[in-house]
Each structure stands twice: as structure tokens, then as C-alpha cells.
mmCIF file of C-alpha atoms in Angstrom:
data_model
loop_
_atom_site.group_PDB
_atom_site.id
_atom_site.type_symbol
_atom_site.label_atom_id
_atom_site.label_comp_id
_atom_site.label_asym_id
_atom_site.label_seq_id
_atom_site.Cartn_x
_atom_site.Cartn_y
_atom_site.Cartn_z
ATOM 1 C CA MET A 3 6.159 58.826 105.645
ATOM 2 C CA THR A 4 8.344 56.749 107.558
ATOM 3 C CA ARG A 5 7.301 55.548 111.588
ATOM 4 C CA ALA A 6 9.071 58.403 112.830
ATOM 5 C CA THR A 7 7.941 61.115 111.344
ATOM 6 C CA ALA A 8 4.085 59.618 111.315
ATOM 7 C CA VAL A 9 4.340 59.260 115.176
ATOM 8 C CA SER A 10 6.059 62.684 115.891
ATOM 9 C CA ALA A 11 2.719 64.423 113.787
ATOM 10 C CA ILE A 12 0.361 62.531 115.830
ATOM 11 C CA ALA A 13 1.862 63.428 119.003
ATOM 12 C CA ARG A 14 2.580 67.211 117.859
ATOM 13 C CA ALA A 15 -1.173 67.571 116.852
ATOM 14 C CA ASP A 16 -2.413 66.115 119.798
ATOM 15 C CA PHE A 17 -0.096 67.900 122.037
ATOM 16 C CA LEU A 18 -1.345 71.480 120.182
ATOM 17 C CA GLU A 19 -4.823 71.057 120.891
ATOM 18 C CA ARG A 20 -4.786 69.905 124.022
ATOM 19 C CA VAL A 21 -2.147 72.264 125.500
ATOM 20 C CA ARG A 22 -4.971 75.145 123.987
ATOM 21 C CA ARG A 23 -7.834 74.307 126.325
ATOM 22 C CA TYR A 24 -8.409 76.016 129.604
ATOM 23 C CA SER A 25 -8.681 72.744 131.066
ATOM 24 C CA PHE A 26 -4.642 72.600 131.062
ATOM 25 C CA LEU A 27 -4.714 75.837 132.303
ATOM 26 C CA PHE A 28 -6.429 74.906 135.310
ATOM 27 C CA THR A 29 -4.825 72.078 135.824
ATOM 28 C CA LEU A 30 -1.392 73.539 135.657
ATOM 29 C CA GLY A 31 -2.284 76.169 138.128
ATOM 30 C CA PHE A 32 -3.601 74.352 140.923
ATOM 31 C CA ALA A 33 -0.663 71.961 140.796
ATOM 32 C CA LEU A 34 1.537 75.527 141.123
ATOM 33 C CA TYR A 35 -0.932 76.281 144.241
ATOM 34 C CA LEU A 36 -0.201 73.106 146.098
ATOM 35 C CA GLY A 37 3.675 73.441 144.916
ATOM 36 C CA TYR A 38 2.886 77.697 146.714
ATOM 37 C CA LEU A 39 1.207 75.397 149.949
ATOM 38 C CA ALA A 40 4.399 72.594 150.383
ATOM 39 C CA THR A 41 6.476 76.337 149.648
ATOM 40 C CA ALA A 42 4.654 78.188 152.699
ATOM 41 C CA GLY A 43 4.422 75.587 154.976
ATOM 42 C CA LYS A 44 0.347 74.172 154.584
ATOM 43 C CA LEU A 45 1.717 71.297 152.916
ATOM 44 C CA MET A 46 4.803 69.561 155.001
ATOM 45 C CA LEU A 47 7.017 66.649 154.517
ATOM 46 C CA ARG A 48 8.607 65.541 157.824
ATOM 47 C CA LEU A 49 10.762 63.420 159.032
ATOM 48 C CA GLY A 50 9.574 62.631 162.991
ATOM 49 C CA TYR A 51 9.832 66.226 164.891
ATOM 50 C CA MET A 52 12.738 67.361 161.666
ATOM 51 C CA ARG A 53 12.007 69.292 158.696
ATOM 52 C CA GLY A 54 14.222 70.252 155.543
ATOM 53 C CA ILE A 55 15.760 73.489 155.328
ATOM 54 C CA PHE A 56 14.208 75.325 151.954
ATOM 55 C CA ASN A 57 17.236 75.015 149.751
ATOM 56 C CA SER A 58 16.987 73.570 146.164
ATOM 57 C CA ALA A 59 17.663 70.136 147.208
ATOM 58 C CA TRP A 60 14.595 69.946 149.612
ATOM 59 C CA THR A 61 12.690 72.969 147.654
ATOM 60 C CA GLY A 62 13.324 70.247 144.086
ATOM 61 C CA GLY A 63 12.273 66.767 146.065
ATOM 62 C CA LEU A 64 9.124 68.225 147.737
ATOM 63 C CA LEU A 65 7.665 69.553 144.068
ATOM 64 C CA SER A 66 9.171 66.476 142.680
ATOM 65 C CA LEU A 67 6.154 64.310 145.454
ATOM 66 C CA VAL A 68 3.500 66.913 144.344
ATOM 67 C CA ALA A 69 4.191 66.489 141.064
ATOM 68 C CA SER A 70 4.141 62.841 140.314
ATOM 69 C CA SER A 71 1.233 62.247 142.945
ATOM 70 C CA PHE A 72 -1.059 65.015 142.023
ATOM 71 C CA ILE A 73 -0.485 65.480 138.373
ATOM 72 C CA SER A 74 -0.649 61.684 138.324
ATOM 73 C CA LEU A 75 -4.238 61.344 139.509
ATOM 74 C CA ALA A 76 -5.217 64.866 138.067
ATOM 75 C CA GLY A 77 -3.327 64.411 134.741
ATOM 76 C CA PHE A 78 -4.512 60.957 133.847
ATOM 77 C CA TYR A 79 -8.610 62.076 133.446
ATOM 78 C CA PHE A 80 -6.866 65.258 131.206
ATOM 79 C CA VAL A 81 -4.905 62.899 128.764
ATOM 80 C CA LYS A 82 -7.366 60.009 128.984
ATOM 81 C CA ASN A 83 -9.403 61.482 125.733
ATOM 82 C CA THR A 84 -6.979 61.451 123.204
ATOM 83 C CA ILE A 85 -8.218 58.684 121.499
ATOM 84 C CA GLN A 86 -11.644 58.908 122.348
ATOM 85 C CA ARG A 87 -12.044 62.637 120.648
ATOM 86 C CA ASP A 88 -10.667 60.930 117.228
ATOM 87 C CA ARG A 89 -13.700 59.077 117.558
ATOM 88 C CA ASP A 90 -16.120 61.479 118.617
ATOM 89 C CA THR A 91 -14.382 63.634 115.744
ATOM 90 C CA ARG A 92 -13.867 60.853 112.770
ATOM 91 C CA VAL A 93 -10.461 61.844 113.087
ATOM 92 C CA GLY A 94 -9.624 58.251 113.591
ATOM 93 C CA GLN A 95 -12.109 56.931 110.585
ATOM 94 C CA ILE A 96 -9.414 58.548 108.414
ATOM 95 C CA ILE A 97 -6.722 57.670 110.142
ATOM 96 C CA ALA A 98 -7.517 54.247 109.832
ATOM 97 C CA ALA A 99 -7.561 54.341 106.021
ATOM 98 C CA THR A 100 -4.084 55.848 105.726
ATOM 99 C CA PRO A 101 -1.379 53.342 106.258
ATOM 100 C CA ILE A 102 -0.050 54.189 109.799
ATOM 101 C CA SER A 103 -0.309 50.860 111.938
ATOM 102 C CA ARG A 104 -1.871 50.739 114.695
ATOM 103 C CA PHE A 105 1.298 50.467 117.430
ATOM 104 C CA THR A 106 2.702 53.737 115.234
ATOM 105 C CA TYR A 107 -1.069 55.389 116.502
ATOM 106 C CA VAL A 108 -0.826 54.405 120.170
ATOM 107 C CA LEU A 109 2.526 55.515 120.073
ATOM 108 C CA GLY A 110 1.714 58.171 118.935
ATOM 109 C CA LYS A 111 -1.078 59.195 121.544
ATOM 110 C CA MET A 112 1.256 57.952 124.153
ATOM 111 C CA ILE A 113 4.066 60.300 123.657
ATOM 112 C CA SER A 114 1.913 63.180 122.809
ATOM 113 C CA ASN A 115 0.549 62.279 126.859
ATOM 114 C CA LEU A 116 3.886 62.387 128.012
ATOM 115 C CA THR A 117 4.675 65.433 126.485
ATOM 116 C CA VAL A 118 1.916 67.364 127.759
ATOM 117 C CA LEU A 119 2.306 65.929 131.369
ATOM 118 C CA GLY A 120 6.227 66.525 131.526
ATOM 119 C CA LEU A 121 5.234 70.455 130.779
ATOM 120 C CA MET A 122 3.090 70.296 133.359
ATOM 121 C CA VAL A 123 5.747 68.941 135.522
ATOM 122 C CA VAL A 124 8.636 71.513 134.184
ATOM 123 C CA ILE A 125 6.636 74.343 134.682
ATOM 124 C CA LEU A 126 6.419 73.454 138.523
ATOM 125 C CA ALA A 127 9.864 72.775 138.529
ATOM 126 C CA ALA A 128 10.298 76.205 137.053
ATOM 127 C CA SER A 129 8.227 77.738 139.619
ATOM 128 C CA GLY A 130 10.233 76.315 142.267
ATOM 129 C CA ILE A 131 13.382 78.507 141.848
ATOM 130 C CA ALA A 132 10.669 81.170 142.632
ATOM 131 C CA MET A 133 9.408 79.634 145.700
ATOM 132 C CA GLN A 134 12.197 79.192 147.427
ATOM 133 C CA LEU A 135 13.837 82.631 146.668
ATOM 134 C CA VAL A 136 10.451 83.511 148.130
ATOM 135 C CA ARG A 137 11.114 81.218 151.021
ATOM 136 C CA GLY A 138 14.054 82.853 152.171
ATOM 137 C CA GLU A 139 15.595 80.319 153.838
ATOM 138 C CA ASP A 140 18.713 79.456 150.958
ATOM 139 C CA ARG A 141 18.543 81.870 148.388
ATOM 140 C CA HIS A 142 21.429 79.764 146.385
ATOM 141 C CA ILE A 143 19.801 77.982 143.723
ATOM 142 C CA GLU A 144 21.786 74.693 142.802
ATOM 143 C CA PHE A 145 20.011 73.869 139.600
ATOM 144 C CA TRP A 146 21.138 70.187 139.190
ATOM 145 C CA LYS A 147 19.659 69.573 142.702
ATOM 146 C CA LEU A 148 16.493 71.225 142.094
ATOM 147 C CA PHE A 149 15.684 69.725 138.946
ATOM 148 C CA ALA A 150 17.580 66.443 140.159
ATOM 149 C CA PRO A 151 13.825 64.952 141.650
ATOM 150 C CA PHE A 152 11.790 66.324 138.043
ATOM 151 C CA LEU A 153 14.123 64.529 136.084
ATOM 152 C CA LEU A 154 14.484 61.024 138.191
ATOM 153 C CA LEU A 155 10.937 61.254 140.071
ATOM 154 C CA ALA A 156 8.428 63.326 138.581
ATOM 155 C CA LEU A 157 9.298 61.904 134.737
ATOM 156 C CA PRO A 158 9.256 58.401 134.769
ATOM 157 C CA ALA A 159 6.021 58.779 136.968
ATOM 158 C CA MET A 160 4.554 61.089 134.039
ATOM 159 C CA ALA A 161 5.783 58.175 131.628
ATOM 160 C CA VAL A 162 3.529 55.714 133.572
ATOM 161 C CA VAL A 163 0.565 57.482 133.694
ATOM 162 C CA ALA A 164 1.094 58.302 129.745
ATOM 163 C CA ALA A 165 1.042 54.727 128.691
ATOM 164 C CA VAL A 166 -1.779 53.637 131.372
ATOM 165 C CA ALA A 167 -3.660 56.337 129.759
ATOM 166 C CA VAL A 168 -3.521 54.672 126.183
ATOM 167 C CA PHE A 169 -4.022 51.368 128.087
ATOM 168 C CA PHE A 170 -7.338 51.916 129.233
ATOM 169 C CA GLU A 171 -8.486 53.870 125.953
ATOM 170 C CA ALA A 172 -7.738 50.575 124.333
ATOM 171 C CA ILE A 173 -10.291 48.443 126.393
ATOM 172 C CA PRO A 174 -13.369 48.539 125.779
ATOM 173 C CA LEU A 175 -14.415 48.496 129.453
ATOM 174 C CA LEU A 176 -11.539 50.700 130.533
ATOM 175 C CA ARG A 177 -12.471 53.675 128.382
ATOM 176 C CA GLY A 178 -15.447 55.166 130.016
ATOM 177 C CA GLY A 179 -16.150 55.699 133.650
ATOM 178 C CA PHE A 180 -15.742 52.579 134.862
ATOM 179 C CA GLY A 181 -12.203 52.826 133.989
ATOM 180 C CA ASN A 182 -11.766 56.130 135.802
ATOM 181 C CA ILE A 183 -13.161 54.843 138.749
ATOM 182 C CA VAL A 184 -11.025 51.701 139.081
ATOM 183 C CA TYR A 185 -8.032 54.346 138.460
ATOM 184 C CA PHE A 186 -8.738 56.570 141.104
ATOM 185 C CA PHE A 187 -8.273 53.076 143.432
ATOM 186 C CA VAL A 188 -4.980 51.465 141.503
ATOM 187 C CA TRP A 189 -3.561 55.540 141.844
ATOM 188 C CA GLY A 190 -5.214 55.291 145.332
ATOM 189 C CA MET A 191 -3.224 52.042 146.219
ATOM 190 C CA GLY A 192 0.096 53.203 144.463
ATOM 191 C CA ILE A 193 0.260 55.872 146.908
ATOM 192 C CA SER A 194 -0.841 54.196 149.784
ATOM 193 C CA LEU A 195 0.821 50.299 149.419
ATOM 194 C CA PRO A 196 4.773 51.228 149.978
ATOM 195 C CA PHE A 197 4.178 52.438 153.093
ATOM 196 C CA ALA A 198 1.591 49.626 154.197
ATOM 197 C CA ALA A 199 4.234 47.398 152.481
ATOM 198 C CA GLY A 200 7.082 49.012 154.138
ATOM 199 C CA THR A 201 9.087 48.012 150.293
ATOM 200 C CA HIS A 202 11.086 50.396 147.837
ATOM 201 C CA THR A 203 9.937 48.875 145.246
ATOM 202 C CA LEU A 204 5.908 49.587 144.738
ATOM 203 C CA ASP A 205 6.747 53.800 145.453
ATOM 204 C CA LEU A 206 5.939 55.270 141.884
ATOM 205 C CA SER A 207 5.664 58.365 143.586
ATOM 206 C CA GLY A 208 9.223 58.717 145.173
ATOM 207 C CA MET A 209 8.584 59.307 148.419
ATOM 208 C CA PHE A 210 11.102 56.746 150.122
ATOM 209 C CA VAL A 211 13.680 58.313 147.755
ATOM 210 C CA VAL A 212 13.734 61.618 148.715
ATOM 211 C CA ALA A 213 12.572 60.490 152.604
ATOM 212 C CA ASP A 214 15.646 58.640 152.969
ATOM 213 C CA SER A 215 18.081 60.961 151.288
ATOM 214 C CA ALA A 216 16.527 63.687 153.271
ATOM 215 C CA ARG A 217 17.466 61.417 156.414
ATOM 216 C CA ASN A 218 20.692 60.789 155.282
ATOM 217 C CA ALA A 219 21.717 64.163 154.776
ATOM 218 C CA ALA A 220 19.788 65.286 158.663
ATOM 219 C CA GLN A 221 22.512 61.997 159.871
ATOM 220 C CA LEU A 222 25.521 63.282 158.200
ATOM 221 C CA ARG A 223 24.915 66.731 159.534
ATOM 222 C CA CYS A 224 24.351 65.467 162.852
ATOM 223 C CA ARG A 225 27.627 63.389 162.845
ATOM 224 C CA THR A 226 29.275 66.730 161.739
ATOM 225 C CA ALA A 227 28.401 68.691 164.660
ATOM 226 C CA ALA A 228 29.143 65.849 166.853
ATOM 227 C CA SER A 229 32.530 66.074 165.822
ATOM 228 C CA LEU A 230 33.132 69.391 165.805
ATOM 229 C CA SER A 231 31.489 69.957 169.278
ATOM 230 C CA PRO A 232 34.645 69.325 170.821
ATOM 231 C CA TRP A 233 36.071 72.912 169.129
ATOM 232 C CA ILE A 234 33.024 74.636 169.357
#
């Protein structure tokens, strides 16, 4: 068995086991509910006194922030049990007796984590089409503008979470409840620190990217309106 085949087999088996859980549906359902609240105007992203029109770009940016912030928290606790489950079921001992290396095993688990979290992101992204149509401010769907924020912001954040979850399970001190507490504070710092420091470098959620893009679009619209005002 090649390394690629072993990684694929580990990731596939782990992925299929986890997506059958009720907790997966609960986590996904709550993410969709937060997406609905954002689209309904209950959760809003404002630039001063302005907010964006709910077109494809704004809907995609807003929902990608829901994914990169909420799923990066709830999703971590959902996927952070894959190695421990193998210990409890003694599957880990069986795998240890095979030629599969530790690196191959850990890589398969990380890919499984990323696949599970990525599926949540994909479903949330697909729901953006319905949410934009329901909102009704702009019914013209532009797929790249809608899905690009998920591809460029949310999925990389999920890759970080997937790797961190495996890392926490591999460290005895962070394996249990203490690690859960540590991650909560790390997640909170990751969300708040970019604003406190005023730097884009630490912005893992993509908040600054979405805000800057919206601000540039608003400034361009204002300049265009000002240039056309003498002719109106």
C-alpha cells in the first residue's frame, strides 16, 4: 500500500464515520442558522453608518465570516476526537501494528478534519444562493463573487483548525479538557487580537479583508456618483 493510498483510506473512513453523527447535523444547522441571521439583518457587518447591498459579493463575504469565525470554534470541538476515538476503540493499536507510519496516520486524520470542516463550509456557501434570493435586494447571482470569499478565506481557516485539532490530540497535556479551554482562549485571541493590534497579519478570520474590500467598493461608488452628479 502506497502512502497516498493509506492516507486516503484513513481520511475516507474517518470522514464517513463522523458525517453520520447527529452532532455533525447540529453543528451544520447552527452555522446555517447564523447565516440566516446574517442575511436577515440580525447579525450585521457595518462600515461606520453604511452596510453593503445584499448582492453576491456582500452575501459571500458575510457568510464566509460566519464560517471562519463560528465553524473555527464549534468545528474544532467536533473534529478534536478522532485520535482519541481510535484509542478508545483500540483501532489505533491495530493501525500501529501495520506498516503505516505515524506521519501517514496523522496526515490522514488532518485531511479527514479538513474534509469535514470543508463540507460544512461548502454547504453554507451553497445556502448563500438561497439567502441572497430570499433577501431580494439583488437577485442576480454572480457565482465567483459569492464563492470566492469561502475559497480564499474560510477554507484556509479550516485548514488551520484541522491541523491544530490533530496537534492538540497529539500532545498529552492538550488532549483533554485543559486543551479545550486553551483552544477557546486561543480562538478568542485570534478573533480579537487583529482589532486590538490594528494589523492584518493576524487576521485569520478574514474580517479585515472583507471590510477593506467593502470600503474600497463604497469609495469607488461614491467617486462614480460624484463624477456623474453634474449630468444628473
